[in-house]
């Protein structure tokens, strides 16, 4: 039991992607034992306490246990935690796919891959070796509020509970000279990265509330570049929401600016601004709903995953030089697998249930609570962002 | 009343305009053009109106019948409606005000922008996601459509992909070769599932339309340009069209040919239409039809062809073969097959002559083969999980 309980502290180590490969259980177990040992050494008392309370939580929840798409059965003598359901946006590549794989591999999660390219997502899941029963692809295009609403209806019809929502999808147009727009007329970066996710999270919050899962979480992926209290955040162009003038004007480029602060269009800045919005939104969710619902709200920066498709629109020279630059100069590079493992930790690790936190990892891959910048911590700005966003997505 | 019922879809303007004067002018030109057809169709129209069922609008339940004999707004699902023929047909139908169009597309944002770009009125269409390269997506689309609470009156299987220069096959999410997987198998499952919904519809004229192509017909010049379509004994299809340890071509040929795969898929479409007619027309009253609107040389269907082809093909079709038709005209023709009371005959492969008059065209021997159609049907059922 102790070993089993300790197991839940860490997601499975990601194996290299091989079809039909057999995991070396000896070394795998060795890794777990070492990790367990480390935990005991550094936080013996804390760990023991956590284990006890976790067990109590699990016991209290057992009566209402059900598996995905099966209605709750009468409680049996077993105290088995049911399989959790996690919705992950942008799960067809990069961080989202690595996270989906990490969670699915544990056997404890069913992943809903919310993607705009259904075929790409289906192929990616197969190529990653995900078990067919561990995931469901459902269409979601965050560039259309209609599509978000349809997704919510479709996901509810699956008759699975929703226990975790991961807002991971993002577009980044660093070299764009002209803005592009969503179906609803918003500038694309903010429309997809922030507004689409804002509507999605608001709609699915009621599903999280009605879930019987012991640890419900809403996770919004952040980015260090949105934080001007870091070196990366000071590389021009710097993020800045100003007084949200452009956002209030609808970001449609007709009679108003496409940038949140009302300035001239800059694709890289639009992305960074959208990430500040993500982090402000996470904190506003925490302030408004954590105490009332018990849902954990968190954001994270997994590290610079220089190999993902996020940079597909950048010039080839950048895509060639950026990974080694991050690996050897800034040392901020992290593999997709490691990043996915970290995000999966935030989804499922019992020690990361604190709400309102912006998680980061150090060089030894240990998680810590990172500080947000002054603007990204501004409560009044978060409230204003929330209210304007409500109007824009049709919730007010 | 007869005149109103017989109205044809409005002539498409090349540039979307919201000016009412332009609309009035359009109506006038339209009336003069369609006068002959109105006279010819008046008798059957009068008969049909008398049988009108209780009225319902999209999204609302059937109301009690009132004294008026107004046909409610029809609901038509059009696959691949984000560009080319599908978009032009969606626009033509929506413009009449008599149809609500469900645009079933795999790129939601592209469809939303295309509908706005075409000037379609907000209430006249709904976009829903459908990726025919995944059978899961087809099933999700059907569930989603049913939950939207609309009746289904017409289904247009229009979407297609064409990979003329491909040396190696690509595969759908379910492992089938892409051209046949999307153009035939995805549509086969969709049509079979939605047939239930069409049977329940109270609309006076329910139609299931599958786009054909003249190049699948080897009784024409176009159909004899190599590579020619040929399904053989359907050996490759029966083996699942998988590249490894089997053929990606329906006839089991070892070498893949992207253009032939497309033509083969079109024969499948036309065989499927006829098999649907044989199995279901008498029982359900649903009209099953196929059509070839003409060579729309400007659509995105040729996007994977070499640039020189895309440059030369439109003028070649326009001035040499004279088979060129504009997207707007082809959309109007497809809209005719959806809604024209004179085109209710089932089992027909419609075509148009140079004066834009419709006629029943002949299919090739292979495309008319009932044994082959039956075999195709049974194999396809297995492949899409219906058997």
XYZ file of C-alpha atoms in Angstrom:
783
model
C 0.000 0.000 0.000
C 2.754 2.446 0.857
C 4.502 1.733 -2.420
C 1.235 2.024 -4.317
C 0.430 5.327 -2.660
C 3.906 6.586 -3.442
C 3.406 5.556 -7.043
C 0.652 8.098 -7.455
C 3.077 10.900 -6.699
C 4.819 10.539 -10.011
C 3.466 9.915 -13.484
C 5.103 7.055 -15.325
C 8.415 7.867 -16.911
C 7.929 8.361 -20.607
C 9.516 5.701 -22.714
C 10.924 6.524 -26.111
C 8.145 6.226 -28.649
C 8.293 2.684 -29.927
C 5.466 0.591 -31.230
C 5.127 -2.568 -29.233
C 8.182 -1.936 -27.073
C 8.340 -3.736 -23.761
C 9.104 -1.459 -20.851
C 12.023 -2.542 -18.718
C 10.109 -3.052 -15.508
C 13.223 -3.542 -13.401
C 14.747 -0.164 -14.177
C 11.307 1.400 -14.128
C 10.691 0.157 -10.625
C 14.202 1.226 -9.705
C 13.403 4.752 -10.816
C 10.290 4.775 -8.707
C 12.071 3.463 -5.643
C 14.764 6.092 -5.984
C 12.195 8.823 -6.350
C 10.306 7.504 -3.388
C 13.502 7.410 -1.382
C 14.310 10.966 -2.304
C 10.896 12.142 -1.241
C 11.158 10.351 2.076
C 14.582 11.836 2.732
C 13.637 15.412 2.040
C 10.105 15.650 3.347
C 9.479 12.587 5.454
C 6.973 14.142 7.802
C 5.149 16.049 5.086
C 4.947 13.012 2.892
C 3.557 10.853 5.645
C 0.909 13.440 6.407
C -0.004 13.799 2.754
C -0.308 10.071 2.361
C -2.689 9.776 5.273
C -4.934 12.592 4.113
C -4.906 11.314 0.540
C -6.053 7.928 1.752
C -8.840 9.588 3.712
C -9.897 11.564 0.655
C -9.974 8.461 -1.472
C -12.027 6.579 1.086
C -14.539 9.396 1.309
C -15.010 9.454 -2.456
C -15.306 5.725 -3.028
C -19.069 5.587 -2.657
C -19.611 7.638 -5.795
C -17.073 5.920 -8.021
C -17.859 5.329 -11.686
C -15.809 4.658 -14.781
C -15.941 6.787 -17.939
C -19.220 6.333 -19.827
C -20.590 3.924 -17.247
C -23.252 5.056 -14.797
C -22.309 4.803 -11.125
C -22.731 1.295 -9.748
C -23.543 0.426 -6.155
C -20.494 0.875 -3.989
C -18.505 -2.316 -3.685
C -16.057 -3.287 -1.003
C -13.133 -2.150 -3.141
C -11.741 1.339 -2.665
C -10.647 1.823 -6.278
C -10.378 5.328 -7.689
C -12.112 5.450 -11.045
C -10.376 6.448 -14.237
C -10.238 10.231 -14.589
C -11.200 12.165 -17.705
C -8.958 14.986 -18.905
C -9.803 17.342 -21.750
C -6.635 18.599 -23.451
C -6.826 21.263 -26.148
C -4.269 21.205 -28.946
C -3.420 17.581 -28.203
C -2.406 16.651 -31.757
C 1.212 17.761 -31.440
C 3.949 18.986 -29.132
C 3.218 19.515 -25.462
C -0.435 18.535 -25.680
C 0.322 15.231 -27.367
C 3.166 14.411 -24.974
C 0.870 15.108 -22.039
C -1.934 13.010 -23.479
C 0.502 10.153 -23.934
C 1.913 10.509 -20.419
C -1.546 10.435 -18.856
C -2.893 7.642 -21.050
C 0.119 5.455 -20.344
C -0.646 5.396 -16.633
C -3.918 3.639 -17.346
C -5.572 5.992 -14.869
C -6.790 8.566 -17.373
C -9.035 8.818 -20.371
C -7.948 11.740 -22.535
C -10.294 13.792 -24.688
C -8.108 15.223 -27.430
C -9.793 18.477 -28.416
C -8.270 19.311 -31.789
C -9.146 21.293 -34.884
C -7.619 18.771 -37.319
C -9.353 15.497 -36.553
C -7.269 13.359 -38.917
C -3.982 14.787 -37.640
C -5.017 14.062 -34.062
C -6.067 10.497 -34.871
C -2.770 9.818 -36.596
C -0.722 11.455 -33.841
C -2.373 9.349 -31.150
C -1.696 6.158 -33.099
C 1.892 7.157 -33.826
C 2.453 7.919 -30.136
C 1.292 4.400 -29.340
C -1.678 5.496 -27.264
C -4.072 2.687 -26.439
C -7.264 3.028 -28.468
C -9.471 2.963 -25.380
C -7.443 5.612 -23.595
C -8.487 8.541 -25.760
C -11.310 10.099 -27.745
C -10.746 12.740 -30.419
C -13.399 15.460 -30.473
C -13.302 18.412 -32.833
C -12.604 21.851 -31.407
C -11.565 24.968 -33.298
C -10.817 27.716 -30.791
C -10.874 30.240 -33.644
C -14.658 29.924 -33.694
C -16.896 30.476 -30.691
C -19.578 28.388 -32.416
C -17.126 25.509 -32.550
C -16.377 25.912 -28.839
C -20.068 25.710 -28.010
C -20.522 22.680 -30.272
C -17.532 21.025 -28.613
C -19.069 21.511 -25.184
C -22.340 19.951 -26.341
C -20.519 17.072 -28.021
C -18.278 16.343 -25.067
C -21.273 16.257 -22.727
C -22.951 13.708 -24.979
C -20.022 11.355 -24.446
C -21.505 10.908 -20.974
C -18.114 10.923 -19.320
C -17.473 13.055 -16.277
C -14.972 15.862 -16.814
C -12.345 15.999 -14.104
C -9.525 18.056 -15.568
C -9.397 20.647 -18.333
C -6.033 21.598 -19.824
C -6.008 24.761 -21.926
C -2.863 24.101 -23.920
C -3.552 25.040 -27.554
C -1.817 28.093 -28.964
C -0.974 29.842 -32.203
C 2.114 32.002 -32.639
C 2.665 34.223 -35.692
C 6.052 35.835 -35.057
C 6.731 37.053 -38.590
C 3.238 38.096 -39.620
C 3.101 41.554 -41.176
C -0.687 41.680 -41.172
C -3.031 40.270 -38.557
C -5.360 37.398 -39.302
C -8.740 37.004 -37.664
C -10.926 34.371 -36.086
C -14.369 33.472 -37.385
C -15.798 35.992 -34.926
C -13.502 38.775 -36.090
C -10.937 38.826 -33.278
C -7.192 38.948 -33.894
C -6.070 35.324 -34.165
C -3.475 34.981 -31.378
C -5.656 36.474 -28.674
C -8.809 35.006 -30.196
C -7.486 31.448 -30.049
C -5.098 31.503 -27.097
C -7.270 33.544 -24.755
C -10.856 34.161 -25.859
C -11.577 30.665 -27.165
C -10.123 29.146 -24.007
C -11.945 31.652 -21.826
C -15.304 30.568 -23.228
C -14.366 26.885 -23.082
C -13.205 27.045 -19.466
C -16.268 28.989 -18.391
C -18.592 26.501 -20.078
C -16.838 23.410 -18.722
C -16.530 24.756 -15.170
C -20.013 23.487 -14.371
C -18.972 20.031 -15.579
C -15.927 20.139 -13.305
C -18.138 21.165 -10.412
C -20.469 18.243 -10.913
C -17.614 15.731 -11.129
C -17.162 13.300 -8.248
C -13.426 13.008 -8.821
C -11.298 13.745 -5.736
C -9.029 16.261 -7.427
C -10.540 18.506 -10.086
C -8.259 20.896 -11.896
C -8.369 23.587 -14.531
C -4.937 24.191 -15.993
C -4.001 26.994 -18.356
C -0.561 26.777 -19.938
C 1.413 29.997 -19.481
C 4.707 31.188 -20.862
C 7.736 32.757 -19.248
C 7.905 35.298 -22.077
C 4.733 36.891 -20.762
C 6.554 37.584 -17.491
C 8.648 40.725 -17.669
C 10.374 39.781 -14.422
C 12.560 37.335 -16.357
C 15.270 37.744 -18.949
C 13.158 35.985 -21.578
C 10.270 38.315 -20.904
C 12.488 41.315 -21.622
C 13.456 40.251 -25.112
C 11.659 42.774 -27.339
C 8.822 42.988 -28.051
C 7.729 42.901 -24.425
C 4.252 41.883 -23.354
C 2.026 44.705 -22.202
C -1.745 44.920 -21.990
C -1.836 48.658 -21.279
C -5.358 49.699 -20.354
C -6.969 46.941 -22.492
C -8.222 49.597 -24.895
C -7.874 47.437 -28.000
C -9.545 44.450 -26.385
C -12.496 46.583 -25.329
C -12.750 47.699 -28.954
C -13.101 44.104 -30.130
C -9.644 43.492 -31.685
C -11.263 43.514 -35.105
C -9.033 46.025 -36.867
C -12.063 48.026 -37.968
C -12.150 51.318 -36.139
C -9.970 49.874 -33.405
C -6.605 48.270 -32.947
C -5.952 44.558 -33.218
C -3.603 44.734 -30.235
C -4.921 44.579 -26.691
C -3.132 47.790 -25.689
C -4.241 49.586 -28.840
C -0.769 49.663 -30.390
C 0.470 48.589 -33.819
C 0.244 44.920 -34.796
C 3.151 42.721 -33.765
C 2.651 38.974 -34.065
C 5.118 38.059 -31.330
C 3.729 40.614 -28.903
C 0.165 39.463 -29.601
C 1.221 35.983 -28.516
C 2.920 37.221 -25.345
C -0.070 39.398 -24.522
C -2.354 36.400 -24.913
C -0.197 34.488 -22.430
C -0.465 37.295 -19.887
C -4.219 37.022 -20.405
C -4.035 33.291 -19.731
C -2.225 33.841 -16.448
C -4.538 36.665 -15.369
C -7.508 34.435 -16.203
C -6.157 31.573 -14.105
C -5.817 33.861 -11.102
C -9.254 35.371 -11.580
C -10.739 31.864 -11.734
C -8.926 31.092 -8.494
C -10.256 34.221 -6.788
C -13.830 33.727 -7.980
C -14.291 29.971 -7.812
C -11.671 28.049 -5.867
C -13.168 28.464 -2.429
C -16.690 27.907 -3.708
C -16.049 24.843 -5.873
C -12.877 23.205 -4.613
C -11.562 23.152 -8.162
C -7.810 23.750 -8.387
C -6.753 26.445 -10.852
C -3.143 26.450 -12.018
C -0.820 27.649 -14.693
C 2.663 26.476 -15.567
C 5.692 27.021 -17.717
C 7.176 23.622 -18.602
C 10.317 25.040 -20.199
C 11.240 26.016 -23.724
C 10.147 23.207 -26.022
C 12.087 24.432 -29.022
C 11.079 21.520 -31.232
C 7.303 21.958 -31.340
C 5.170 23.161 -34.194
C 4.488 26.412 -32.341
C 7.398 27.883 -34.311
C 6.280 26.530 -37.682
C 5.621 30.013 -39.004
C 9.043 31.309 -38.046
C 11.897 31.541 -40.556
C 13.846 28.300 -41.116
C 17.070 29.796 -39.738
C 15.363 30.491 -36.427
C 13.973 26.973 -36.278
C 17.455 25.614 -36.961
C 19.341 27.696 -34.420
C 16.803 28.036 -31.623
C 17.045 24.490 -30.180
C 20.860 24.520 -29.729
C 20.725 28.115 -28.486
C 18.250 27.077 -25.798
C 20.136 23.877 -25.052
C 23.661 25.222 -24.703
C 23.386 28.971 -24.116
C 20.301 29.621 -22.019
C 20.004 26.008 -20.832
C 16.244 26.441 -20.833
C 15.649 23.646 -23.330
C 13.366 20.802 -22.367
C 12.300 17.842 -24.482
C 8.698 17.391 -25.501
C 8.543 14.230 -23.443
C 9.812 15.902 -20.291
C 7.474 18.835 -20.805
C 4.550 16.460 -21.225
C 5.548 14.645 -18.077
C 5.615 17.939 -16.183
C 2.203 19.001 -17.409
C 0.895 15.542 -16.540
C 2.250 16.117 -13.025
C 0.214 19.288 -12.704
C -2.810 17.320 -13.884
C -2.481 14.398 -11.527
C 0.175 14.814 -8.828
C -1.432 14.946 -5.360
C 1.311 17.252 -4.112
C 0.428 19.891 -6.712
C -3.138 20.580 -5.639
C -2.487 24.114 -4.446
C -4.661 26.531 -6.392
C -3.664 29.872 -7.889
C -0.087 28.765 -8.538
C 2.154 29.359 -11.541
C 4.280 26.180 -11.543
C 7.785 25.923 -12.918
C 10.612 23.385 -12.775
C 14.253 23.736 -11.868
C 17.253 22.106 -13.508
C 16.786 18.959 -11.467
C 13.221 18.704 -12.712
C 11.722 19.597 -9.345
C 8.586 21.715 -9.387
C 8.384 25.051 -7.596
C 5.958 27.939 -7.353
C 7.201 30.668 -9.628
C 6.495 34.389 -9.321
C 4.453 36.219 -11.894
C 5.274 39.704 -13.101
C 3.588 42.766 -11.674
C 1.209 43.085 -14.614
C 0.420 39.376 -14.651
C -0.467 39.611 -10.944
C -2.600 42.740 -11.220
C -5.973 41.851 -9.689
C -7.794 44.897 -11.060
C -6.500 44.232 -14.541
C -7.569 40.607 -14.248
C -11.064 41.673 -13.252
C -11.276 44.121 -16.136
C -9.972 41.490 -18.567
C -12.585 39.058 -17.294
C -15.456 41.480 -17.778
C -14.408 42.571 -21.262
C -13.825 38.965 -22.303
C -17.273 37.966 -21.065
C -18.818 40.538 -23.367
C -16.701 39.536 -26.339
C -17.550 35.830 -26.130
C -21.231 36.428 -25.461
C -21.440 35.473 -21.786
C -22.577 38.876 -20.560
C -49.311 29.551 -55.887
C -48.072 27.331 -58.696
C -45.667 30.024 -59.769
C -44.371 30.486 -56.248
C -43.845 26.788 -55.676
C -42.019 26.365 -58.945
C -39.561 29.193 -58.431
C -35.987 28.300 -59.246
C -33.055 29.441 -57.136
C -31.939 32.974 -57.846
C -29.225 33.567 -60.357
C -25.979 34.006 -58.507
C -24.399 37.399 -58.649
C -20.658 37.368 -59.021
C -20.155 39.904 -56.256
C -22.194 39.700 -53.045
C -24.441 42.736 -52.802
C -26.837 43.748 -50.087
C -28.583 46.450 -52.123
C -32.305 45.824 -52.439
C -32.394 47.336 -55.924
C -29.947 44.706 -57.118
C -32.119 42.043 -55.529
C -35.177 43.350 -57.338
C -33.311 43.397 -60.631
C -32.172 39.848 -60.003
C -35.733 38.693 -59.432
C -36.900 40.226 -62.674
C -34.193 38.580 -64.764
C -34.853 35.348 -62.961
C -38.557 35.356 -63.774
C -38.005 35.825 -67.480
C -35.424 33.052 -67.610
C -37.541 30.496 -65.812
C -40.896 31.168 -67.449
C -40.787 28.140 -69.731
C -39.966 25.747 -66.902
C -42.778 27.126 -64.790
C -45.337 26.258 -67.455
C -43.965 22.783 -67.966
C -43.971 21.982 -64.280
C -47.244 23.563 -63.244
C -49.377 20.404 -63.264
C -47.072 18.309 -61.097
C -46.475 21.256 -58.814
C -50.178 21.659 -58.181
C -50.464 17.987 -57.305
C -47.488 18.105 -54.963
C -48.654 21.147 -53.044
C -51.834 19.357 -52.057
C -49.858 16.756 -50.136
C -47.899 19.197 -47.987
C -47.309 17.867 -44.472
C -47.311 19.816 -41.194
C -44.774 22.620 -41.143
C -41.714 22.944 -38.929
C -38.807 25.361 -38.989
C -35.208 24.269 -38.417
C -34.571 23.784 -34.743
C -38.198 23.992 -33.671
C -40.663 21.186 -33.217
C -43.578 20.696 -35.565
C -46.401 23.135 -34.933
C -50.077 22.435 -35.383
C -51.069 22.713 -38.993
C -52.764 25.989 -39.842
C -54.846 26.947 -42.836
C -51.847 28.033 -44.886
C -50.220 25.565 -47.263
C -46.740 26.984 -46.869
C -43.821 24.610 -47.278
C -41.473 25.088 -44.353
C -37.842 25.971 -44.790
C -35.956 22.841 -45.832
C -32.745 21.630 -44.236
C -29.943 20.441 -46.484
C -26.610 19.018 -45.373
C -23.802 19.730 -47.844
C -20.407 18.111 -47.348
C -17.318 20.027 -48.416
C -19.241 23.311 -48.415
C -16.264 25.539 -47.594
C -15.120 26.020 -51.180
C -15.880 25.477 -54.859
C -19.056 23.697 -55.865
C -20.254 23.003 -52.333
C -19.956 26.644 -51.339
C -21.628 27.847 -54.528
C -24.523 25.436 -53.992
C -24.845 26.468 -50.345
C -25.011 30.094 -51.401
C -27.550 29.403 -54.150
C -29.851 27.533 -51.774
C -29.466 29.960 -48.869
C -30.189 32.935 -51.100
C -33.659 31.632 -51.917
C -34.634 31.909 -48.271
C -36.257 28.488 -48.579
C -33.333 26.468 -47.286
C -31.239 26.237 -44.175
C -27.824 24.863 -45.110
C -25.726 22.730 -42.788
C -22.157 23.149 -43.997
C -20.375 19.937 -43.027
C -16.694 20.812 -43.260
C -13.408 19.621 -41.840
C -11.913 23.122 -41.473
C -14.374 25.033 -39.343
C -12.634 28.413 -39.591
C -12.293 28.174 -43.371
C -15.987 27.378 -43.678
C -16.972 30.281 -41.434
C -14.886 32.700 -43.469
C -16.132 31.288 -46.778
C -19.772 31.686 -45.772
C -19.183 35.275 -44.728
C -17.127 35.901 -47.854
C -19.992 34.596 -49.997
C -22.418 36.931 -48.254
C -24.616 34.201 -46.801
C -27.105 35.523 -44.245
C -26.336 34.586 -40.648
C -29.514 32.649 -40.001
C -29.347 30.720 -43.267
C -26.582 28.283 -42.380
C -24.956 26.284 -39.603
C -21.392 24.996 -39.754
C -20.701 21.602 -38.244
C -17.464 19.716 -38.202
C -17.118 16.654 -40.404
C -13.891 14.960 -41.422
C -14.735 12.182 -43.880
C -11.221 10.790 -43.397
C -12.310 9.493 -40.000
C -15.293 7.241 -39.420
C -15.355 8.410 -35.797
C -15.801 11.958 -37.046
C -18.673 10.864 -39.307
C -20.435 9.269 -36.353
C -19.796 12.329 -34.185
C -21.225 14.547 -36.927
C -24.392 12.461 -37.085
C -24.805 12.579 -33.295
C -24.173 16.309 -33.300
C -26.645 16.929 -36.127
C -29.377 14.916 -34.423
C -28.853 16.777 -31.185
C -29.262 20.085 -33.004
C -32.898 19.110 -33.428
C -33.274 19.929 -37.116
C -35.135 17.712 -39.564
C -33.117 16.446 -42.524
C -34.631 16.905 -45.956
C -31.705 16.688 -48.349
C -28.163 15.413 -48.184
C -25.536 16.397 -50.728
C -22.398 14.255 -50.773
C -20.116 16.717 -52.506
C -16.756 16.641 -50.705
C -13.815 15.153 -52.570
C -10.065 15.035 -52.619
C -7.929 14.489 -55.701
C -4.205 13.728 -55.586
C -3.191 13.468 -59.241
C 0.582 13.606 -58.777
C 0.876 11.359 -55.740
C 3.344 8.498 -56.143
C 2.538 6.851 -52.839
C -0.826 6.586 -51.134
C -1.855 8.344 -47.954
C -4.353 6.829 -45.579
C -7.365 7.845 -43.549
C -7.554 7.610 -39.772
C -9.031 4.140 -40.241
C -6.263 3.012 -42.578
C -7.986 3.248 -45.966
C -6.440 4.896 -49.015
C -7.389 8.561 -48.815
C -9.255 9.179 -52.094
C -11.576 6.216 -51.742
C -11.708 6.581 -47.967
C -12.950 10.168 -48.136
C -14.859 10.288 -51.427
C -16.637 6.945 -51.068
C -16.378 5.224 -47.688
C -16.879 8.313 -45.518
C -19.887 9.332 -47.620
C -21.215 5.779 -47.652
C -21.336 5.693 -43.852
C -22.757 9.217 -43.642
C -25.529 8.528 -46.151
C -26.470 5.259 -44.513
C -26.686 6.814 -41.055
C -28.616 9.892 -42.182
C -31.090 7.887 -44.249
C -33.020 7.317 -41.024
C -33.323 11.035 -40.474
C -34.505 11.624 -44.028
C -37.163 8.956 -43.683
C -38.557 10.759 -40.654
C -38.709 14.096 -42.443
C -42.094 15.567 -43.294
C -40.705 17.565 -46.197
C -42.512 16.992 -49.522
C -39.402 16.234 -51.554
C -36.499 14.487 -49.865
C -33.346 13.890 -51.846
C -29.983 12.252 -51.414
C -27.501 13.507 -53.967
C -24.037 12.138 -54.608
C -21.705 14.079 -56.881
C -20.393 12.098 -59.821
C -17.766 12.905 -62.399
C -17.683 12.391 -66.132
C -14.133 11.063 -65.864
C -15.460 7.972 -64.108
C -17.540 7.231 -67.203
C -15.531 5.440 -69.851
C -18.292 6.081 -72.402
C -17.022 9.641 -72.801
C -13.863 11.158 -74.213
C -12.869 12.521 -70.806
C -13.263 9.098 -69.265
C -10.834 7.593 -71.761
C -7.921 9.807 -70.908
C -5.405 7.569 -69.137
C -5.465 6.449 -66.454
C -8.948 5.042 -66.983
C -11.206 4.137 -64.107
C -11.664 0.431 -63.476
C -12.764 -1.332 -60.307
C -11.855 -4.824 -61.549
C -13.199 -7.433 -59.157
C -12.916 -5.109 -56.126
C -10.109 -7.254 -54.770
C -8.170 -4.352 -53.265
C -11.259 -2.924 -51.597
C -12.143 -6.286 -50.087
C -8.639 -6.407 -48.614
C -9.146 -3.025 -46.977
C -7.142 -0.710 -49.268
C -4.156 -0.826 -46.951
C -0.744 -0.191 -48.420
C 1.169 -2.829 -46.492
C 0.595 -6.455 -47.572
C -2.197 -5.319 -49.837
C -3.067 -2.880 -52.539
C -4.181 0.687 -52.045
C -6.202 0.480 -55.264
C -9.717 -0.950 -55.497
C -8.809 -3.318 -58.335
C -5.852 -4.659 -56.383
C -3.244 -3.182 -58.688
C 0.203 -3.086 -57.149
C 1.126 0.368 -58.349
C -0.659 3.352 -56.851
C -2.109 6.005 -59.143
C -3.642 9.049 -57.472
C -5.707 10.095 -60.480
C -7.133 6.618 -60.990
C -7.952 6.331 -57.292
C -10.068 9.472 -57.640
C -11.858 8.215 -60.756
C -12.463 4.852 -59.113
C -13.978 6.595 -56.105
C -16.356 8.452 -58.412
C -17.544 5.200 -59.975
C -18.165 4.009 -56.436
C -20.248 7.115 -55.822
C -22.386 6.464 -58.887
C -22.771 2.757 -58.129
C -23.773 3.664 -54.570
C -26.412 6.110 -55.776
C -27.985 3.427 -57.940
C -27.863 0.815 -55.211
C -29.533 3.258 -52.806
C -32.200 3.809 -55.448
C -32.776 0.073 -55.919
C -32.912 -0.675 -52.207
C -34.725 2.323 -50.803
C -36.520 4.527 -53.316
C -39.741 2.553 -53.520
C -39.807 1.919 -49.785
C -39.043 5.460 -48.610
C -39.997 7.802 -51.440
C -36.582 9.433 -51.181
C -35.083 10.549 -54.480
C -31.535 9.372 -55.114
C -29.550 11.196 -57.781
C -26.106 11.894 -59.062
C -24.893 14.624 -61.369
C -21.982 16.035 -63.283
C -22.245 19.845 -63.243
C -19.422 20.390 -65.726
C -15.707 20.930 -65.398
C -15.165 23.545 -62.709
C -11.536 24.142 -63.525
C -11.085 26.859 -60.926
C -11.820 24.934 -57.727
C -9.415 23.787 -55.060
C -9.863 20.183 -56.188
C -6.754 20.678 -58.343
C -4.678 22.301 -55.616
C -2.246 19.385 -55.530
C -1.645 19.429 -59.266
C 1.405 21.117 -60.809
C 1.093 24.886 -61.312
C 1.355 24.589 -65.100
C -1.706 22.354 -65.158
C -3.656 24.759 -62.985
C -2.688 27.586 -65.331
C -3.540 25.872 -68.603
C -6.518 23.744 -67.640
C -9.169 26.501 -67.388
C -8.530 27.969 -70.867
C -8.180 24.461 -72.316
C -11.599 23.557 -70.956
C -13.067 26.899 -71.938
C -11.873 27.168 -75.528
C -10.896 23.669 -76.639
C -13.259 21.186 -75.003
C -15.868 23.847 -74.156
C -16.692 21.907 -71.002
C -15.844 24.757 -68.652
C -18.504 25.947 -66.264
C -18.198 28.655 -63.637
C -18.456 27.859 -59.959
C -21.573 29.996 -59.716
C -23.310 28.169 -62.567
C -22.354 24.742 -61.243
C -23.658 25.695 -57.811
C -26.920 26.742 -59.395
C -27.150 23.391 -61.170
C -26.522 21.428 -58.007
C -29.103 23.583 -56.237
C -31.555 22.643 -59.008
C -31.035 18.963 -58.316
C -31.673 19.666 -54.636
C -34.829 21.697 -55.020
C -36.275 21.739 -58.555
C -39.676 19.991 -58.641
C -39.037 18.808 -62.183
C -35.937 16.874 -61.123
C -37.539 14.462 -58.677
C -36.919 11.349 -60.744
C -34.806 8.893 -58.766
C -31.841 6.868 -59.982
C -30.779 9.496 -62.505
C -27.332 10.787 -63.401
C -28.085 14.418 -64.325
C -26.053 16.512 -66.720
C -26.483 19.846 -68.489
C -26.146 20.826 -72.118
C -24.600 23.956 -73.577
C -27.826 25.875 -73.109
C -27.799 24.966 -69.432
C -30.765 22.605 -69.754
C -30.671 19.472 -67.632
C -30.893 16.012 -69.142
C -30.549 12.425 -67.985
C -27.105 11.237 -68.928
C -26.011 7.651 -69.514
C -23.554 5.937 -67.244
C -20.837 3.618 -68.465
C -21.296 -0.128 -68.429
C -19.220 -0.582 -65.300
C -20.911 2.307 -63.523
C -24.292 0.705 -64.310
C -23.410 -2.838 -63.243
C -25.918 -3.891 -60.545
C -23.904 -6.946 -59.495
C -20.844 -4.817 -58.969
C -22.912 -2.236 -57.110
C -24.245 -4.910 -54.788
C -20.780 -6.279 -54.152
C -19.424 -2.785 -53.533
C -22.248 -2.156 -51.088
C -21.586 -5.308 -49.097
C -17.827 -4.816 -48.909
C -18.274 -1.163 -47.953
C -20.683 -2.104 -45.168
C -18.025 -4.311 -43.649
C -15.293 -1.718 -43.996
C -17.250 1.057 -42.261
C -18.559 -1.205 -39.517
C -22.205 -1.499 -40.548
C -22.160 -5.253 -41.035
